[in-house]
Amino acid sequence: MTDQEIVALAREGREAAYRELIRRYERPVFSLILRMVRDRQLAEDLAQETFIKALNAIASYRPEFKFSSWIFKIANNAAIDQLRRREVDTLSIDGAPNATSADDIEATALQVGDKGETPLAELEARELGTHIERAISRLRPEYRSCIMLRHVEGLAYEEIAQLLDLPLGTVKTYIHRARHELRDMLAHLRD
Amino acid sequence: MAEAFHLGPEELDLYLDGRLSGNRTSHLETCEQCRTAAEETREVVAQLRALPRLAPGGHFADLIMARVGLAGAAARRAEEHFTGEDLDLWVLGTLPAPREAHLRECPDCQALADAERVLVMRLEALPLFDPRPGFAERVLDEVDLPGLSLIGSWQRWRRGVSRNPLTVGMAAGIGGLLGGSIAASVAWASGNQDTISGAGTWVMTHAQALFWQGVGTASLLLEQQSWYQSARAGLTPGRIVAVGGLAVALYGAGVLALRRLLALPAPGPARALS
Ligand SMILES: [Zn+2]
Ligand SMILES: [Zn+2]
């Protein structure tokens, strides 16, 4: 069944259709938000908020858009809003702002383990602690959402442009620059 | 202590990139476990690299877009270094021939393209995370299913009613009683104008007692209905007030309409006035 068919059933009030939409998108939406805010509890709350908002507004959803674009748009807005509200970026997890050499990054980033000794924090550190995850977290939020929508969620450039309300050229530039920065960061960490 | 020196995932990446240091490479030559891991990783990488070409999927539109109008531009740029756009095409495996030619000649762009491909591969291999179990329940707790809206519960109620003969009977009974009582009270009132003023108070008290008794019985019957719980979940104080108001208004309108219909032509004085 396509997303559109399931949305049609959801509009008739079929609970099973709601469950299927959640089942299909809980992991992608949660992963996108988790990589944006890098806090499991916060990501959990925002993902929940995203689905509640989307499903309560299912009557106003315009079927000419993909359901996936629509829910990713809500999720991304929730994450970006949160980052703006906090203005506490991910640097506490990923090293001091001025950590430029690989050693600095490692040294400052490893303080995570000292801060939270809960099993959850450890799990988080392991999940998001690989070089590539840390490199992603150091990208500007706009770059970060573009790169994840493109390469983790597998969306086309046009879809990303549509859901972020950005010109296609801007999206391409963001993604190319993001990959450039990631290449540099990862090369740095390897040497 | 040899195990402590097995190759980590990052080192396997370096090895596949051909950038693993000499002494680590020599470990690989002596350690069967690491050799197997390296071979398996190489296999996975090869499969991942083959993927976009076999199944363009979400990138299909990009692929078409990239080809449109690119042939001319590509020829012009045969001598230029790679741009982000070129790297996209390279990753997708659709680099036009003149750019391929540049890539063969230019070691800088080769290094760039390799790093880009490995990066994209690693991004695409990133795992998805699961929210805590029970996510769907937590979401649905906060979602108003259309079935619980006013229209939805009315539809659900009607479906429930038409399936249940007892409810159909009860609804018919309530309807008959209501209609009958309206008609009776109007008929009686129009025939007994004099008595009303005198017996008004007595009738009112007894009618009230009867009314509340009726409400009590009806609500007991109501609670036994299968659709009652679901309908109740959709009832907020606001809706109860709205429904109550609507019922009173309908009852009043019914009384007025019937009085009009049953009203006899007014005698003498009224006609003189007209
Ligand atoms: Zn080994
Ligand atoms: Zn070049």
XYZ file of C-alpha atoms and ligand atoms in Angstrom:
467
model
C 0.000 0.000 0.000
C 1.285 3.452 -0.825
C 1.561 6.214 1.748
C -1.260 8.057 -0.036
C -3.632 5.108 0.300
C -2.837 4.820 3.987
C -3.329 8.561 4.501
C -6.766 8.240 2.862
C -7.691 5.523 5.364
C -6.337 7.593 8.246
C -8.621 10.428 7.199
C -11.563 8.083 7.624
C -10.466 7.617 11.204
C -8.931 4.145 10.886
C -6.597 3.715 13.815
C -4.672 0.966 12.004
C -3.761 3.467 9.282
C -2.370 5.870 11.885
C -0.303 3.049 13.342
C 1.053 2.113 9.928
C 2.153 5.697 9.224
C 3.921 5.781 12.581
C 5.516 2.397 11.946
C 6.843 3.528 8.575
C 8.279 6.847 9.712
C 9.164 6.573 13.414
C 12.745 5.457 12.764
C 13.601 7.925 9.969
C 11.966 10.839 11.795
C 13.517 9.950 15.148
C 16.958 9.455 13.564
C 16.795 12.784 11.738
C 15.848 14.629 14.921
C 18.340 12.728 17.092
C 21.191 13.650 14.757
C 20.038 17.262 14.826
C 19.666 17.712 18.598
C 21.928 14.857 19.802
C 19.919 14.202 22.956
C 17.851 11.051 23.125
C 15.158 12.321 25.502
C 14.770 15.585 23.632
C 14.684 13.766 20.294
C 12.054 11.426 21.696
C 9.854 14.382 22.726
C 10.321 16.204 19.431
C 9.611 13.085 17.379
C 6.437 12.529 19.368
C 5.459 16.186 18.859
C 6.104 15.797 15.127
C 3.765 12.836 14.754
C 1.064 14.362 16.953
C 1.148 17.536 14.903
C 1.136 15.675 11.589
C -1.583 13.193 12.490
C -3.858 15.788 14.070
C -3.547 17.835 10.881
C -3.975 14.891 8.529
C -7.181 16.474 7.181
C -5.242 19.508 5.933
C -2.421 17.454 4.377
C -2.250 18.110 0.629
C -1.902 14.779 -1.173
C 0.028 16.287 -4.098
C 3.051 16.306 -1.765
C 4.714 13.134 -0.616
C 3.735 12.199 2.929
C 7.434 11.631 3.677
C 8.328 15.201 2.616
C 5.551 16.550 4.763
C 6.537 14.704 7.935
C 10.250 15.405 7.434
C 9.395 19.074 7.057
C 7.560 19.110 10.386
C 10.370 17.132 12.033
C 13.081 19.392 10.673
C 11.233 22.533 11.757
C 10.810 21.104 15.247
C 14.529 20.323 15.476
C 15.664 23.681 14.071
C 13.300 25.562 16.402
C 14.690 23.617 19.319
C 18.287 24.372 18.339
C 17.463 28.066 18.002
C 15.639 28.109 21.328
C 18.489 26.455 23.131
C 21.303 28.133 21.271
C 23.292 25.521 23.161
C 24.775 23.764 20.210
C 26.256 20.332 20.246
C 29.740 21.516 21.123
C 29.555 20.201 24.674
C 29.430 16.749 23.189
C 31.679 17.300 20.252
C 34.571 19.224 21.586
C 35.366 22.838 22.286
C 34.550 25.386 19.549
C 38.189 25.994 18.855
C 39.254 22.386 18.798
C 40.833 22.211 15.395
C 43.378 19.440 15.606
C 42.244 15.868 15.878
C 43.760 15.597 19.368
C 41.863 18.619 20.627
C 38.637 17.261 19.277
C 39.220 13.875 20.869
C 40.286 15.376 24.188
C 37.356 17.742 24.547
C 34.824 15.352 23.118
C 35.684 12.576 25.520
C 34.458 14.581 28.489
C 31.018 13.294 27.615
C 31.780 10.119 29.530
C 32.609 12.127 32.671
C 29.435 14.191 32.552
C 26.783 11.532 32.416
C 27.393 8.061 33.766
C 23.874 6.798 33.093
C 23.644 3.796 30.778
C 21.576 5.965 28.421
C 24.306 8.570 28.113
C 26.828 5.828 27.449
C 24.621 4.339 24.791
C 24.224 7.751 23.220
C 27.946 8.334 23.275
C 28.449 5.010 21.538
C 25.659 5.589 19.003
C 26.683 9.097 18.076
C 30.331 8.869 19.048
C 31.847 7.577 15.816
C 34.034 9.923 13.821
C 31.479 10.450 11.119
C 28.638 11.163 13.569
C 30.776 13.686 15.379
C 31.790 15.275 12.113
C 28.121 15.599 11.099
C 27.300 17.229 14.424
C 29.871 19.936 13.734
C 28.130 21.049 10.564
C 25.819 24.076 10.614
C 22.250 22.901 11.330
C 21.080 23.775 7.796
C 23.900 21.736 6.269
C 23.234 18.937 8.710
C 19.563 18.540 7.793
C 20.340 18.726 4.069
C 23.068 16.102 4.229
C 20.906 13.735 6.270
C 17.810 14.158 4.130
C 19.944 13.471 1.083
C 22.204 10.632 2.168
C 20.552 9.017 5.183
C 16.907 9.347 4.138
C 17.688 9.174 0.418
C 15.586 12.148 -0.746
C 16.128 13.780 -4.143
C 17.471 17.345 -4.296
C 14.106 18.636 -5.574
C 12.267 17.092 -2.642
C 14.702 18.597 -0.147
C 14.364 22.017 -1.772
C 10.588 21.763 -1.624
C 10.394 20.673 1.979
C 12.952 23.203 3.225
C 11.428 26.011 1.112
C 14.847 26.696 -0.406
C 15.875 27.182 -4.044
C 17.274 24.032 -5.644
C 20.647 25.731 -6.195
C 20.928 26.576 -2.503
C 20.236 23.001 -1.488
C 22.915 21.720 -3.869
C 25.398 24.266 -2.569
C 24.631 23.328 1.052
C 25.127 19.643 0.329
C 28.315 20.126 -1.662
C 29.758 22.371 1.044
C 28.660 19.992 3.767
C 30.385 17.092 2.047
C 33.471 19.223 1.553
C 33.566 20.034 5.289
C 32.942 16.413 6.223
C 35.756 15.227 3.952
C 38.125 17.712 5.558
C 37.070 16.839 9.101
C 37.368 13.115 8.503
C 40.746 13.456 6.786
C 41.869 15.474 9.798
C 40.762 12.808 12.232
C 42.554 10.065 10.313
C 45.993 11.629 10.181
C 48.603 -9.815 22.989
C 48.145 -9.912 19.244
C 44.349 -9.394 19.542
C 44.872 -5.904 20.943
C 46.260 -4.900 17.587
C 43.441 -6.088 15.343
C 42.340 -3.510 12.803
C 39.479 -1.232 13.862
C 36.741 -0.107 11.474
C 38.535 3.185 10.801
C 41.704 1.286 9.910
C 39.747 -0.990 7.610
C 38.516 2.136 5.845
C 42.103 3.334 5.523
C 43.178 -0.049 4.203
C 40.442 -0.038 1.549
C 41.534 3.486 0.665
C 45.106 2.191 0.301
C 46.234 4.525 3.059
C 46.984 2.105 5.904
C 50.452 2.512 7.412
C 53.138 -0.109 6.741
C 53.235 -1.844 10.121
C 49.444 -2.139 10.270
C 49.441 -3.625 6.778
C 51.967 -6.210 7.909
C 49.628 -7.146 10.782
C 46.967 -7.729 8.186
C 49.256 -10.115 6.336
C 49.820 -12.255 9.425
C 46.314 -12.152 10.937
C 43.663 -14.305 9.330
C 40.863 -12.677 11.343
C 41.682 -9.199 10.073
C 42.183 -10.467 6.527
C 38.690 -11.966 6.589
C 37.245 -8.751 8.035
C 38.978 -6.723 5.323
C 37.715 -9.016 2.571
C 34.167 -8.873 3.915
C 34.298 -5.104 4.169
C 35.635 -4.846 0.636
C 32.714 -7.004 -0.511
C 30.166 -4.788 1.270
C 31.756 -1.658 -0.105
C 31.667 -3.057 -3.624
C 27.987 -3.879 -3.214
C 27.206 -0.447 -1.837
C 29.030 1.201 -4.699
C 27.052 -0.826 -7.189
C 23.724 0.100 -5.583
C 22.964 3.572 -6.983
C 23.483 2.378 -10.543
C 21.205 -0.626 -10.142
C 18.418 1.179 -8.305
C 18.406 4.934 -8.720
C 15.321 5.263 -6.488
C 15.059 8.702 -4.914
C 18.008 9.970 -6.920
C 16.386 9.257 -10.250
C 15.159 12.809 -10.765
C 18.626 14.135 -9.961
C 20.111 11.766 -12.474
C 17.870 13.045 -15.254
C 18.366 16.670 -14.222
C 22.114 16.209 -14.184
C 22.109 14.893 -17.730
C 19.889 17.604 -19.134
C 21.917 20.424 -20.621
C 25.130 19.064 -19.231
C 26.742 17.692 -22.382
C 27.593 21.156 -23.750
C 28.818 22.514 -20.451
C 30.897 19.428 -19.819
C 32.859 19.808 -23.029
C 33.680 23.389 -22.129
C 34.873 22.387 -18.705
C 37.048 19.481 -19.805
C 40.129 21.236 -18.412
C 38.642 22.472 -15.143
C 38.961 20.767 -11.766
C 35.990 19.010 -10.264
C 33.091 20.950 -8.808
C 30.517 19.726 -6.307
C 28.222 19.038 -9.256
C 30.856 16.842 -10.913
C 31.366 14.960 -7.681
C 27.609 14.290 -7.559
C 27.729 12.807 -11.041
C 30.802 10.785 -10.167
C 29.096 9.322 -7.101
C 26.006 8.520 -9.184
C 28.237 6.935 -11.846
C 27.006 9.268 -14.593
C 30.053 11.432 -15.172
C 30.155 12.591 -18.835
C 33.121 11.421 -20.928
C 35.073 14.734 -20.992
C 34.989 14.877 -17.199
C 36.037 11.230 -16.968
C 39.003 12.175 -19.140
C 39.947 14.965 -16.762
C 39.667 12.585 -13.819
C 42.099 10.158 -15.459
C 44.654 12.942 -15.954
C 44.324 14.753 -12.640
C 45.564 13.125 -9.405
C 44.046 15.924 -7.278
C 40.589 15.277 -8.592
C 41.113 11.515 -8.293
C 41.881 11.859 -4.586
C 38.893 14.159 -4.169
C 36.554 11.806 -6.000
C 37.693 8.786 -4.002
C 37.257 10.591 -0.705
C 33.831 11.769 -1.820
C 32.716 8.304 -2.788
C 33.865 6.806 0.491
C 32.137 9.624 2.377
C 28.831 9.139 0.584
C 29.071 5.404 1.127
C 29.627 5.919 4.832
C 26.764 8.403 5.076
C 24.431 6.018 3.325
C 25.479 3.235 5.674
C 24.610 5.275 8.783
C 22.143 3.409 10.998
C 18.619 4.504 11.817
C 17.723 4.707 15.500
C 14.606 3.409 17.260
C 12.635 5.536 19.686
C 11.768 3.917 23.024
C 9.230 1.065 22.783
C 5.605 2.197 22.924
C 6.221 5.228 20.725
C 3.042 4.678 18.685
C 0.908 4.435 21.848
C 2.364 7.637 23.239
C 1.619 9.414 19.966
C -1.899 8.017 19.563
C -2.757 9.036 23.132
C -2.402 12.631 21.994
C -4.005 12.296 18.566
C -7.712 13.026 18.032
C -8.807 10.250 15.738
C -11.465 11.687 13.413
C -13.728 8.993 14.943
C -13.753 10.946 18.191
C -14.730 14.234 16.638
C -18.379 15.322 16.761
C -19.154 14.221 13.184
C -17.151 11.035 13.586
C -18.896 10.024 16.786
C -22.293 10.796 15.234
C -21.433 8.507 12.294
C -20.126 5.840 14.620
C -23.234 6.206 16.819
C -25.542 5.855 13.823
C -23.690 2.779 12.625
C -23.897 1.312 16.135
C -27.594 2.159 16.464
C -28.648 0.666 13.151
C -26.900 -2.604 14.025
C -28.582 -2.946 17.426
C -32.373 -3.675 17.455
C -32.681 -2.755 21.133
C -31.229 0.713 20.461
C -33.451 1.151 17.422
C -36.470 0.304 19.582
C -35.313 2.597 22.342
C -34.721 5.487 19.917
C -38.163 4.940 18.378
C -39.685 4.839 21.871
C -37.989 8.054 22.957
C -39.026 9.707 19.688
C -42.632 8.548 20.086
C -42.775 9.634 23.718
C -41.327 13.036 22.919
C -43.597 13.628 19.929
C -46.606 12.292 21.814
C -45.954 14.382 24.905
C -45.523 17.515 22.822
C -48.760 16.834 20.916
C -50.647 15.900 24.081
C -49.500 18.929 26.030
C -50.395 21.245 23.142
C -53.800 19.623 22.590
C -54.593 19.588 26.267
C -53.410 23.188 26.743
C -55.538 24.503 23.868
C -58.642 22.736 25.217
C -58.161 23.613 28.878
C -56.971 27.215 28.932
C -58.877 27.841 32.178
C -57.591 24.860 34.135
C -53.946 25.673 33.307
C -53.864 28.833 35.374
C -55.344 27.048 38.390
C -53.623 23.633 38.234
C -50.420 24.985 36.717
C -48.314 24.691 39.848
C -49.428 21.160 40.711
C -48.826 19.928 37.152
C -45.412 21.547 36.995
C -44.137 19.829 40.144
C -45.384 16.413 39.073
C -44.193 16.849 35.495
C -40.757 17.759 36.807
C -40.591 14.686 39.018
C -41.694 12.493 36.107
C -39.148 14.145 33.805
C -36.195 13.487 36.115
C -37.347 9.900 36.683
C -37.384 9.490 32.905
C -33.908 10.948 32.562
C -32.618 8.530 35.200
C -34.064 5.480 33.441
C -32.856 6.639 30.034
C -29.307 7.226 31.241
C -29.223 3.753 32.836
C -30.313 2.218 29.542
C -27.813 4.433 27.737
C -24.869 3.236 29.813
C -25.633 -0.365 28.876
C -25.210 0.385 25.172
C -21.985 -0.798 23.489
C -21.429 2.537 21.748
C -21.833 4.510 24.968
C -18.175 4.346 26.079
C -16.794 5.495 22.721
C -19.350 8.274 22.420
C -18.609 9.326 25.975
C -14.879 9.627 25.217
C -15.760 12.285 22.639
C -17.985 14.245 25.001
C -16.379 17.363 26.432
C -18.330 19.764 28.693
C -18.585 22.155 25.749
C -20.139 19.520 23.531
C -22.604 18.444 26.242
C -23.746 22.040 26.631
C -24.047 22.401 22.849
C -26.048 19.173 22.482
C -28.244 20.060 25.476
C -28.953 23.517 24.084
C -29.765 22.054 20.700
C -32.220 19.561 22.253
C -34.007 22.291 24.246
C -34.214 24.502 21.159
C -35.596 21.614 19.063
C -38.163 20.740 21.735
C -39.271 24.371 21.973
C -39.503 24.659 18.182
C -41.574 21.458 18.096
C -44.030 22.794 20.682
C -44.405 26.100 18.824
C -44.887 24.419 15.443
C -47.524 22.056 16.774
C -49.398 24.878 18.483
C -49.501 26.761 15.195
C -50.831 23.698 13.396
C -53.469 22.919 16.026
C -54.483 26.516 16.672
C -58.257 26.990 16.073
C -59.456 30.127 14.333
C -59.697 32.733 17.112
C -63.324 33.814 17.806
C -64.941 37.270 17.824
C -62.662 39.898 19.271
C -59.520 38.658 17.534
C -61.191 38.822 14.114
C -62.520 42.315 14.811
C -58.992 43.477 15.357
C -57.779 42.315 11.962
Zn 44.177 -8.895 13.472
Zn 41.454 18.174 -11.488
